[in-house]
Short mmCIF file of C-alpha atoms in Angstrom, two decimals:
data_model
loop_
_atom_site.label_atom_id
_atom_site.label_comp_id
_atom_site.label_asym_id
_atom_site.label_seq_id
_atom_site.Cartn_x
_atom_site.Cartn_y
_atom_site.Cartn_z
CA MET A 103 -15.76 8.84 -20.01
CA LYS A 104 -14.08 11.58 -22.07
CA ALA A 105 -10.35 11.22 -22.72
CA GLY A 106 -9.46 14.35 -20.74
CA SER A 107 -11.54 13.21 -17.78
CA ALA A 108 -9.94 9.74 -17.88
CA GLN A 109 -6.44 11.24 -17.95
CA LEU A 110 -7.19 13.47 -14.98
CA THR A 111 -8.69 10.50 -13.15
CA LEU A 112 -5.45 8.56 -13.73
CA LEU A 113 -3.37 11.56 -12.59
CA PHE A 114 -5.26 12.15 -9.35
CA SER A 115 -5.54 8.43 -8.63
CA CYS A 116 -1.78 8.01 -9.03
CA LEU A 117 -1.00 11.09 -6.91
CA GLY A 118 -3.40 9.83 -4.27
CA HIS A 119 -1.64 6.48 -4.19
CA ALA A 120 1.75 8.13 -3.78
CA TYR A 121 0.53 10.42 -0.99
CA MET A 122 -1.20 7.59 0.86
CA HIS A 123 1.95 5.50 1.04
CA LEU A 124 4.15 8.50 1.81
CA PHE A 125 1.99 9.54 4.77
CA THR A 126 1.75 6.00 6.14
CA ALA A 127 5.53 5.39 5.84
CA PHE A 128 7.40 8.57 6.71
CA TYR A 129 6.72 8.37 10.45
CA PHE A 130 9.16 5.47 10.86
CA VAL A 131 12.02 7.77 9.77
CA ILE A 132 10.69 10.73 11.77
CA ALA A 133 10.57 8.48 14.84
CA LEU A 134 14.36 8.05 14.67
CA THR A 135 14.72 11.80 15.35
CA LEU A 136 11.99 11.83 18.01
CA GLU A 137 13.94 9.12 19.87
CA VAL A 138 16.50 11.81 20.68
CA GLU A 139 14.31 14.91 20.90
CA TRP A 140 11.62 13.32 23.06
CA SER A 141 13.91 10.85 24.86
CA MET A 142 11.70 7.86 24.01
CA PRO A 143 12.71 4.42 22.70
CA ASN A 144 11.90 3.69 19.08
CA HIS A 145 9.54 0.80 19.85
CA GLU A 146 7.40 3.06 22.07
CA LEU A 147 7.20 5.74 19.36
CA ILE A 148 6.18 3.15 16.76
CA LYS A 149 3.23 2.18 18.95
CA LEU A 150 1.77 5.69 18.50
CA TRP A 151 1.05 4.77 14.86
CA ALA A 152 -0.60 1.42 15.72
CA LEU A 153 -4.15 2.83 16.01
CA GLY A 154 -3.78 4.88 12.83
CA SER A 155 -2.52 1.85 10.93
CA LEU A 156 -5.51 -0.13 12.20
CA LEU A 157 -7.91 2.54 10.92
CA VAL A 158 -6.28 2.45 7.48
CA GLY A 159 -7.70 -1.07 7.30
CA ILE A 160 -11.02 -1.10 9.11
CA ALA A 161 -12.21 2.28 7.78
CA ALA A 162 -11.69 1.18 4.15
CA LEU A 163 -15.03 -0.63 3.99
CA PRO A 164 -17.24 2.35 4.99
CA ALA A 165 -15.09 4.59 2.76
CA GLY A 166 -15.78 2.33 -0.22
CA TRP A 167 -19.47 2.21 0.67
CA LEU A 168 -19.63 6.02 0.65
CA GLY A 169 -17.74 6.16 -2.65
CA ASP A 170 -20.27 3.79 -4.28
CA ARG A 171 -23.32 5.63 -2.97
CA TRP A 172 -22.15 9.24 -3.07
CA SER A 173 -19.21 10.09 -5.35
CA THR A 174 -15.79 8.58 -5.91
CA PRO A 175 -14.09 11.85 -6.95
CA GLY A 176 -15.95 13.57 -4.11
CA MET A 177 -14.54 11.09 -1.63
CA MET A 178 -11.09 11.56 -3.17
CA THR A 179 -11.41 15.30 -2.52
CA VAL A 180 -12.22 14.58 1.12
CA TYR A 181 -9.22 12.25 1.20
CA PHE A 182 -6.69 14.79 -0.08
CA ILE A 183 -7.93 17.65 2.10
CA GLY A 184 -8.32 15.56 5.25
CA LEU A 185 -4.95 13.86 4.86
CA GLY A 186 -3.20 17.17 4.22
CA LEU A 187 -4.70 18.80 7.30
CA SER A 188 -3.79 15.75 9.40
CA GLY A 189 -0.16 15.98 8.33
CA ILE A 190 -0.06 19.67 9.23
CA LEU A 191 -1.57 18.86 12.63
CA CYS A 192 1.13 16.27 13.37
CA GLY A 193 3.81 18.86 12.65
CA LEU A 194 2.38 21.29 15.18
CA VAL A 195 2.07 19.00 18.23
CA SER A 196 4.32 18.89 21.29
CA THR A 197 3.02 15.87 23.25
CA THR A 198 2.69 12.17 22.56
CA SER A 199 -1.09 12.36 23.12
CA ALA A 200 -1.48 15.04 20.46
CA LEU A 201 0.81 13.14 18.08
CA LEU A 202 -1.28 10.02 18.64
CA LEU A 203 -4.38 12.01 17.64
CA GLY A 204 -2.71 13.37 14.52
CA LEU A 205 -1.37 9.98 13.43
CA THR A 206 -4.78 8.42 14.02
CA SER A 207 -6.30 11.09 11.77
CA ILE A 208 -3.73 10.26 9.07
CA GLY A 209 -4.82 6.62 9.30
CA LEU A 210 -8.51 7.50 9.06
CA PHE A 211 -8.18 9.60 5.91
CA SER A 212 -5.64 7.24 4.36
CA ALA A 213 -8.31 4.53 4.52
CA ILE A 214 -10.26 6.30 1.78
CA TYR A 215 -7.70 5.84 -0.98
CA HIS A 216 -7.58 2.15 -1.87
CA PRO A 217 -11.28 1.22 -2.03
CA VAL A 218 -12.17 4.52 -3.72
CA GLY A 219 -9.11 5.47 -5.77
CA ILE A 220 -8.45 1.99 -7.19
CA ALA A 221 -12.12 1.41 -8.02
CA TRP A 222 -12.24 4.85 -9.68
CA LEU A 223 -9.25 3.91 -11.84
CA VAL A 224 -10.51 0.40 -12.72
CA ARG A 225 -13.82 1.88 -13.87
CA SER A 226 -12.03 4.02 -16.47
CA VAL A 227 -9.74 1.25 -17.81
CA LYS A 228 -10.98 -0.60 -20.91
CA THR A 229 -7.84 -2.49 -21.99
CA LYS A 230 -4.48 -3.51 -20.47
CA ARG A 231 -5.81 -3.31 -16.95
CA GLY A 232 -2.70 -5.00 -15.55
CA MET A 233 -0.45 -2.26 -16.94
CA ALA A 234 -2.73 0.52 -15.70
CA LEU A 235 -2.76 -0.99 -12.22
CA ALA A 236 1.00 -1.41 -12.42
CA VAL A 237 1.55 2.29 -13.25
CA ASN A 238 -0.71 3.23 -10.37
CA GLY A 239 1.15 0.77 -8.17
CA ILE A 240 4.50 2.32 -9.08
CA PHE A 241 3.23 5.66 -7.76
CA GLY A 242 2.40 3.88 -4.52
CA SER A 243 5.89 2.40 -4.40
CA LEU A 244 7.39 5.80 -5.10
CA GLY A 245 5.33 7.16 -2.23
CA VAL A 246 6.88 4.59 0.10
CA ALA A 247 10.34 5.27 -1.34
CA SER A 248 10.09 9.05 -1.16
CA ALA A 249 8.81 8.86 2.42
CA GLY A 250 12.24 8.08 3.80
CA LEU A 251 14.01 10.44 1.43
CA VAL A 252 11.64 13.38 1.95
CA ALA A 253 11.46 12.89 5.72
CA GLY A 254 15.23 12.54 6.08
CA LEU A 255 15.94 15.57 3.88
CA LEU A 256 13.41 17.81 5.64
CA ILE A 257 14.55 16.68 9.10
CA ASP A 258 18.20 17.39 8.36
CA ALA A 259 17.50 20.65 6.49
CA ILE A 260 14.75 22.10 8.73
CA SER A 261 13.20 19.92 11.46
CA TRP A 262 11.03 16.88 12.06
CA ARG A 263 8.01 19.21 12.10
CA ALA A 264 8.67 20.23 8.49
CA ALA A 265 8.68 16.53 7.54
CA PHE A 266 4.99 16.47 8.52
CA ILE A 267 3.89 19.97 7.51
CA LEU A 268 5.29 20.41 3.98
CA PRO A 269 3.86 17.13 2.62
CA GLY A 270 0.59 18.08 4.33
CA VAL A 271 0.47 21.42 2.53
CA ILE A 272 1.15 19.77 -0.85
CA CYS A 273 -1.57 17.18 -0.25
CA LEU A 274 -4.03 19.91 0.75
CA ILE A 275 -3.27 21.88 -2.44
CA THR A 276 -3.88 18.73 -4.52
CA GLY A 277 -7.27 18.32 -2.88
CA LEU A 278 -8.21 21.90 -3.68
CA ALA A 279 -7.11 21.33 -7.30
CA LEU A 280 -9.33 18.24 -7.55
CA PHE A 281 -12.23 20.18 -6.06
CA ALA A 282 -11.74 22.90 -8.69
CA ALA A 283 -11.57 20.32 -11.50
CA LEU A 284 -14.85 18.80 -10.32
CA ARG A 285 -16.58 22.17 -10.13
CA LEU A 286 -15.38 23.02 -13.65
CA GLY A 287 -16.70 19.71 -15.01
CA TRP A 288 -13.27 18.46 -16.07
CA ILE A 289 -13.71 15.15 -14.23
CA ALA A 290 -16.70 12.80 -14.48
CA GLU A 291 -17.69 9.85 -12.31
CA GLY A 292 -16.95 7.37 -15.11
CA ASP A 293 -19.24 5.28 -17.28
CA GLY A 294 -18.22 1.87 -15.99
CA GLU A 295 -15.98 -0.79 -17.41
CA GLN A 296 -16.86 -3.27 -20.09
CA GLU A 297 -17.47 -6.85 -18.96
CA ASN A 298 -16.30 -9.13 -21.77
CA ASP A 299 -15.56 -12.23 -19.66
CA PRO A 300 -18.16 -14.80 -18.56
CA PRO A 301 -19.05 -14.68 -14.87
CA PRO A 302 -17.07 -16.97 -12.56
CA SER A 303 -18.68 -20.07 -11.13
CA ARG A 304 -19.76 -19.99 -7.51
CA ASN A 305 -17.29 -22.74 -6.59
CA ASP A 306 -14.39 -20.84 -8.16
CA MET A 307 -15.39 -17.63 -6.38
CA VAL A 308 -15.55 -19.34 -2.98
CA ARG A 309 -12.22 -21.10 -3.52
CA VAL A 310 -10.41 -17.99 -4.77
CA TYR A 311 -11.79 -15.76 -2.00
CA ALA A 312 -10.78 -18.27 0.69
CA ILE A 313 -7.24 -18.49 -0.69
CA LEU A 314 -6.87 -14.74 -1.26
CA LEU A 315 -7.98 -13.98 2.29
CA LEU A 316 -4.92 -15.82 3.55
CA THR A 317 -2.44 -14.71 0.89
CA MET A 318 -3.48 -11.05 1.10
CA ALA A 319 -3.07 -11.18 4.88
CA VAL A 320 0.45 -12.60 4.46
CA MET A 321 1.29 -10.02 1.79
CA GLY A 322 0.14 -7.22 4.10
CA LEU A 323 2.01 -8.70 7.07
CA MET A 324 5.28 -8.84 5.11
CA PHE A 325 4.83 -5.35 3.67
CA HIS A 326 4.03 -3.61 6.96
CA ALA A 327 6.55 -5.52 9.07
CA THR A 328 9.30 -4.73 6.57
CA GLN A 329 8.24 -1.08 6.29
CA ALA A 330 8.21 -0.68 10.07
CA SER A 331 11.55 -2.39 10.66
CA LEU A 332 13.73 -1.48 7.68
CA PRO A 333 14.80 2.04 8.78
CA LYS A 334 15.91 0.71 12.16
CA VAL A 335 17.60 -2.34 10.58
CA PHE A 336 19.63 0.01 8.38
CA ASP A 337 20.35 2.17 11.41
CA LEU A 338 21.66 -0.86 13.33
CA ARG A 339 23.57 -2.64 10.57
CA LEU A 340 24.55 0.07 8.06
CA ARG A 341 25.28 3.18 10.14
CA ASP A 342 28.87 3.33 8.83
CA LEU A 343 27.55 3.38 5.27
CA ALA A 344 24.62 5.74 5.95
CA GLY A 345 26.60 8.30 7.93
CA GLU A 346 25.25 10.55 10.66
CA GLY A 347 21.77 12.07 10.56
CA ALA A 348 18.47 10.85 9.16
CA PHE A 349 19.12 11.59 5.48
CA GLY A 350 21.45 8.63 4.90
CA ILE A 351 18.96 6.14 6.32
CA GLY A 352 16.15 7.81 4.38
CA LEU A 353 18.16 7.58 1.16
CA LEU A 354 18.77 3.86 1.65
CA VAL A 355 15.08 3.22 2.31
CA ALA A 356 14.17 5.32 -0.75
CA THR A 357 16.57 3.32 -2.92
CA VAL A 358 15.10 0.01 -1.78
CA TYR A 359 11.48 1.00 -2.45
CA THR A 360 12.21 2.82 -5.71
CA VAL A 361 14.20 -0.01 -7.32
CA GLY A 362 11.94 -2.71 -5.91
CA GLY A 363 8.74 -0.83 -6.68
CA LEU A 364 9.58 -0.32 -10.35
CA MET A 365 9.28 -4.09 -10.78
CA GLN A 366 5.54 -3.65 -10.51
CA LEU A 367 5.58 -2.46 -14.13
CA ALA A 368 7.03 -5.82 -15.17
CA GLY A 369 4.45 -7.50 -12.95
CA GLY A 370 1.67 -5.69 -14.81
CA TRP A 371 3.14 -6.66 -18.17
CA LEU A 372 3.32 -10.31 -17.09
CA ALA A 373 -0.20 -10.24 -15.64
CA ASP A 374 -1.64 -9.11 -19.00
CA ARG A 375 0.05 -12.04 -20.78
CA TYR A 376 0.67 -15.03 -18.50
CA SER A 377 -0.90 -17.16 -15.80
CA LEU A 378 -1.90 -15.06 -12.79
CA LYS A 379 -1.58 -18.12 -10.57
CA LEU A 380 2.04 -18.79 -11.56
CA ILE A 381 3.03 -15.13 -11.11
CA TYR A 382 1.42 -15.02 -7.67
CA LEU A 383 2.84 -18.38 -6.57
CA GLY A 384 6.35 -17.49 -7.73
CA ALA A 385 6.36 -14.24 -5.76
CA PHE A 386 5.63 -16.03 -2.46
CA ALA A 387 8.00 -18.95 -3.20
CA PHE A 388 10.97 -16.64 -3.76
CA GLN A 389 10.14 -14.63 -0.62
CA ILE A 390 10.98 -17.64 1.56
CA PRO A 391 14.77 -17.61 1.08
CA VAL A 392 14.90 -13.82 0.81
CA MET A 393 13.22 -13.30 4.20
CA ALA A 394 15.34 -16.04 5.79
CA LEU A 395 18.55 -14.38 4.57
CA LEU A 396 17.38 -10.92 5.70
CA ALA A 397 17.41 -12.16 9.28
CA SER A 398 21.19 -11.93 9.54
CA ALA A 399 22.49 -10.14 6.42
CA GLY A 400 24.62 -7.02 6.60
CA ALA A 401 26.36 -4.51 4.31
CA THR A 402 25.68 -4.80 0.56
CA PRO A 403 23.78 -8.14 0.77
CA LEU A 404 21.31 -6.52 3.18
CA ILE A 405 20.48 -3.78 0.67
CA ALA A 406 20.16 -6.30 -2.18
CA LEU A 407 17.87 -8.56 -0.15
CA ALA A 408 15.72 -5.62 0.96
CA ILE A 409 15.28 -4.64 -2.70
CA LEU A 410 14.41 -8.24 -3.60
CA THR A 411 11.65 -8.55 -0.99
CA VAL A 412 10.06 -5.27 -2.13
CA LEU A 413 10.50 -6.32 -5.77
CA LEU A 414 8.69 -9.62 -5.22
CA SER A 415 5.81 -8.01 -3.33
CA SER A 416 5.43 -5.31 -5.98
CA ALA A 417 5.50 -7.76 -8.90
CA ALA A 418 2.69 -9.79 -7.29
CA LEU A 419 0.27 -6.90 -6.79
CA PRO A 420 -1.11 -6.52 -10.36
CA ALA A 421 -1.78 -10.28 -10.47
CA GLU A 422 -3.46 -10.13 -7.05
CA ASN A 423 -5.70 -7.22 -8.05
CA MET A 424 -6.61 -8.89 -11.33
CA LEU A 425 -7.45 -12.18 -9.60
CA LEU A 426 -9.75 -10.28 -7.28
CA ALA A 427 -11.40 -8.45 -10.20
CA ARG A 428 -11.65 -11.63 -12.32
CA TYR A 429 -13.58 -13.57 -9.69
CA THR A 430 -15.83 -10.70 -8.54
CA PRO A 431 -18.99 -9.53 -10.33
CA GLN A 432 -18.73 -5.87 -11.33
CA ARG A 433 -21.60 -4.81 -9.07
CA HIS A 434 -19.66 -6.04 -6.03
CA ARG A 435 -16.15 -4.99 -7.07
CA SER A 436 -15.85 -1.92 -4.83
CA LEU A 437 -16.95 -4.04 -1.90
CA ALA A 438 -14.35 -6.68 -2.82
CA TYR A 439 -11.56 -4.10 -2.96
CA GLY A 440 -12.80 -2.68 0.32
CA VAL A 441 -12.56 -6.11 1.95
CA LYS A 442 -9.06 -6.57 0.49
CA PHE A 443 -7.77 -3.33 1.92
CA VAL A 444 -9.51 -3.78 5.24
CA LEU A 445 -7.54 -7.01 5.52
CA ALA A 446 -4.29 -5.69 4.03
CA PHE A 447 -4.12 -2.66 6.33
CA ALA A 448 -5.81 -4.11 9.40
CA ILE A 449 -2.90 -6.55 9.44
CA ALA A 450 -0.61 -3.52 9.74
CA ASN A 451 -1.51 -3.19 13.41
CA PRO A 452 -0.32 -6.67 14.47
CA ALA A 453 2.64 -6.37 12.06
CA ILE A 454 3.81 -3.13 13.69
CA LEU A 455 3.21 -4.46 17.19
CA LEU A 456 5.10 -7.64 16.26
CA ALA A 457 8.06 -5.60 14.97
CA SER A 458 7.97 -3.50 18.13
CA TRP A 459 7.81 -6.60 20.37
CA VAL A 460 10.69 -8.36 18.58
CA GLU A 461 12.90 -5.27 18.78
CA GLY A 462 12.00 -4.69 22.41
CA ARG A 463 12.87 -8.29 23.33
CA THR A 464 15.99 -8.78 21.19
CA GLY A 465 17.20 -5.34 20.13
CA GLU A 466 17.12 -6.57 16.51
CA PHE A 467 14.73 -8.05 13.91
CA ALA A 468 16.14 -11.48 13.04
CA TRP A 469 13.16 -13.28 14.62
CA LEU A 470 10.77 -11.05 12.67
CA TYR A 471 12.21 -12.01 9.28
CA GLY A 472 12.29 -15.68 10.25
CA LEU A 473 8.56 -15.51 10.97
CA MET A 474 7.97 -13.75 7.64
CA ALA A 475 9.77 -16.58 5.82
CA ALA A 476 7.44 -19.12 7.46
CA ALA A 477 4.39 -17.02 6.53
CA ALA A 478 5.54 -16.81 2.90
CA ALA A 479 5.90 -20.60 2.81
CA ALA A 480 2.32 -21.03 4.04
CA ALA A 481 1.03 -18.56 1.43
CA ALA A 482 2.92 -20.32 -1.38
CA LEU A 483 1.39 -23.63 -0.33
CA VAL A 484 -2.23 -22.44 -0.43
CA THR A 485 -1.65 -20.54 -3.69
CA LEU A 486 -1.15 -23.92 -5.37
CA PHE A 487 -4.90 -24.44 -4.98
CA LEU A 488 -5.91 -21.39 -7.06
CA PRO A 489 -7.73 -22.27 -10.31
CA ASN A 490 -5.36 -22.47 -13.27
CA LYS A 491 -7.78 -20.39 -15.35
CA ARG A 492 -11.40 -19.20 -15.29
CA SER A 493 -13.81 -22.09 -15.83
CA GLN A 494 -15.75 -21.47 -19.03
CA PRO A 495 -19.53 -21.95 -19.07
CA SER A 496 -21.13 -24.41 -21.46
CA MET A 497 -22.78 -21.60 -23.44
CA ALA A 498 -20.72 -18.68 -24.70
CA VAL A 499 -21.58 -15.22 -23.41
CA PRO A 500 -21.35 -12.50 -26.08
CA ALA A 501 -19.25 -9.46 -25.33
CA GLU A 502 -21.16 -6.25 -24.74
#
């Protein structure tokens, strides 16, 4: 792949990651305004996103299949244009049924990014894969962080409709720019990555996949439950600090995900140098007390703990992606990433419904964070059984 093409691939992959997380996060802040304008409780509004969040997961596998057999940059073009139009649609609706349709469309097109965009990036990376994935991951974290900030600012300055429409227009323009770059020949499909490591043993692959299925499910459960609940937690516990309106809450959420998400860069640096197992295990082990304390914390400790839980999740992601790549043959890697993101985002549906149920029953989220602490403990326990390092074959395999 030519240097210019690789740089553009990195640019569009990173923008795609930011947009994906922005579009799948900003509704939780918008819903706070719709509570008043549509006279609906927050937990009922959150349910409108449940089907879309489910599609983000289950549609990832066919999206990855199409990317492998048709074109990864072509699928990315479909992603940008479809997601942008879906956002615009959500900003034009006036009924819950129409909003449900628009949010479901956001979920469907969002499903394209991870199996296609990450595989597209990995294919172009020859060295320091952990750092490249970390940079890409930071854009995803910034997408989550900017979701609250952008939505809150646009709601207070214009309306909740603008919080959907303006990001949709920007995403649509990005898709048209990618389409133009493809037509001009500035971006190529990629020539594949170099495989310098020996293939994993079948026993190691089975063991790692079995463990990662559980840990990735827990990681997704914690991420989506926290993302769904945090704006309302801040609204309930920090309203004096946040002030009136949606912007203050959005700013707090943005701060949490920006500061916490930047830790992914350190996670990538560590993953290129140290044991992936220890990095992954440590992230889950530290989540146990953090989630337990989140259940009842208020004021400044609440903000610090929210940053810590995002920080730990972000730092673990490069190690998780590298473990998946290390124990997957290259010819099946897109499929493996597709399975990962089917699991990671399919779990969003029960996570959101769980957050909605807990709030509806208790008016708060203490039970939710207690359950997340227990889930983190289970994940830390099974992570102990990951291989310490790749088993080496008896005969050396020369690098290509």
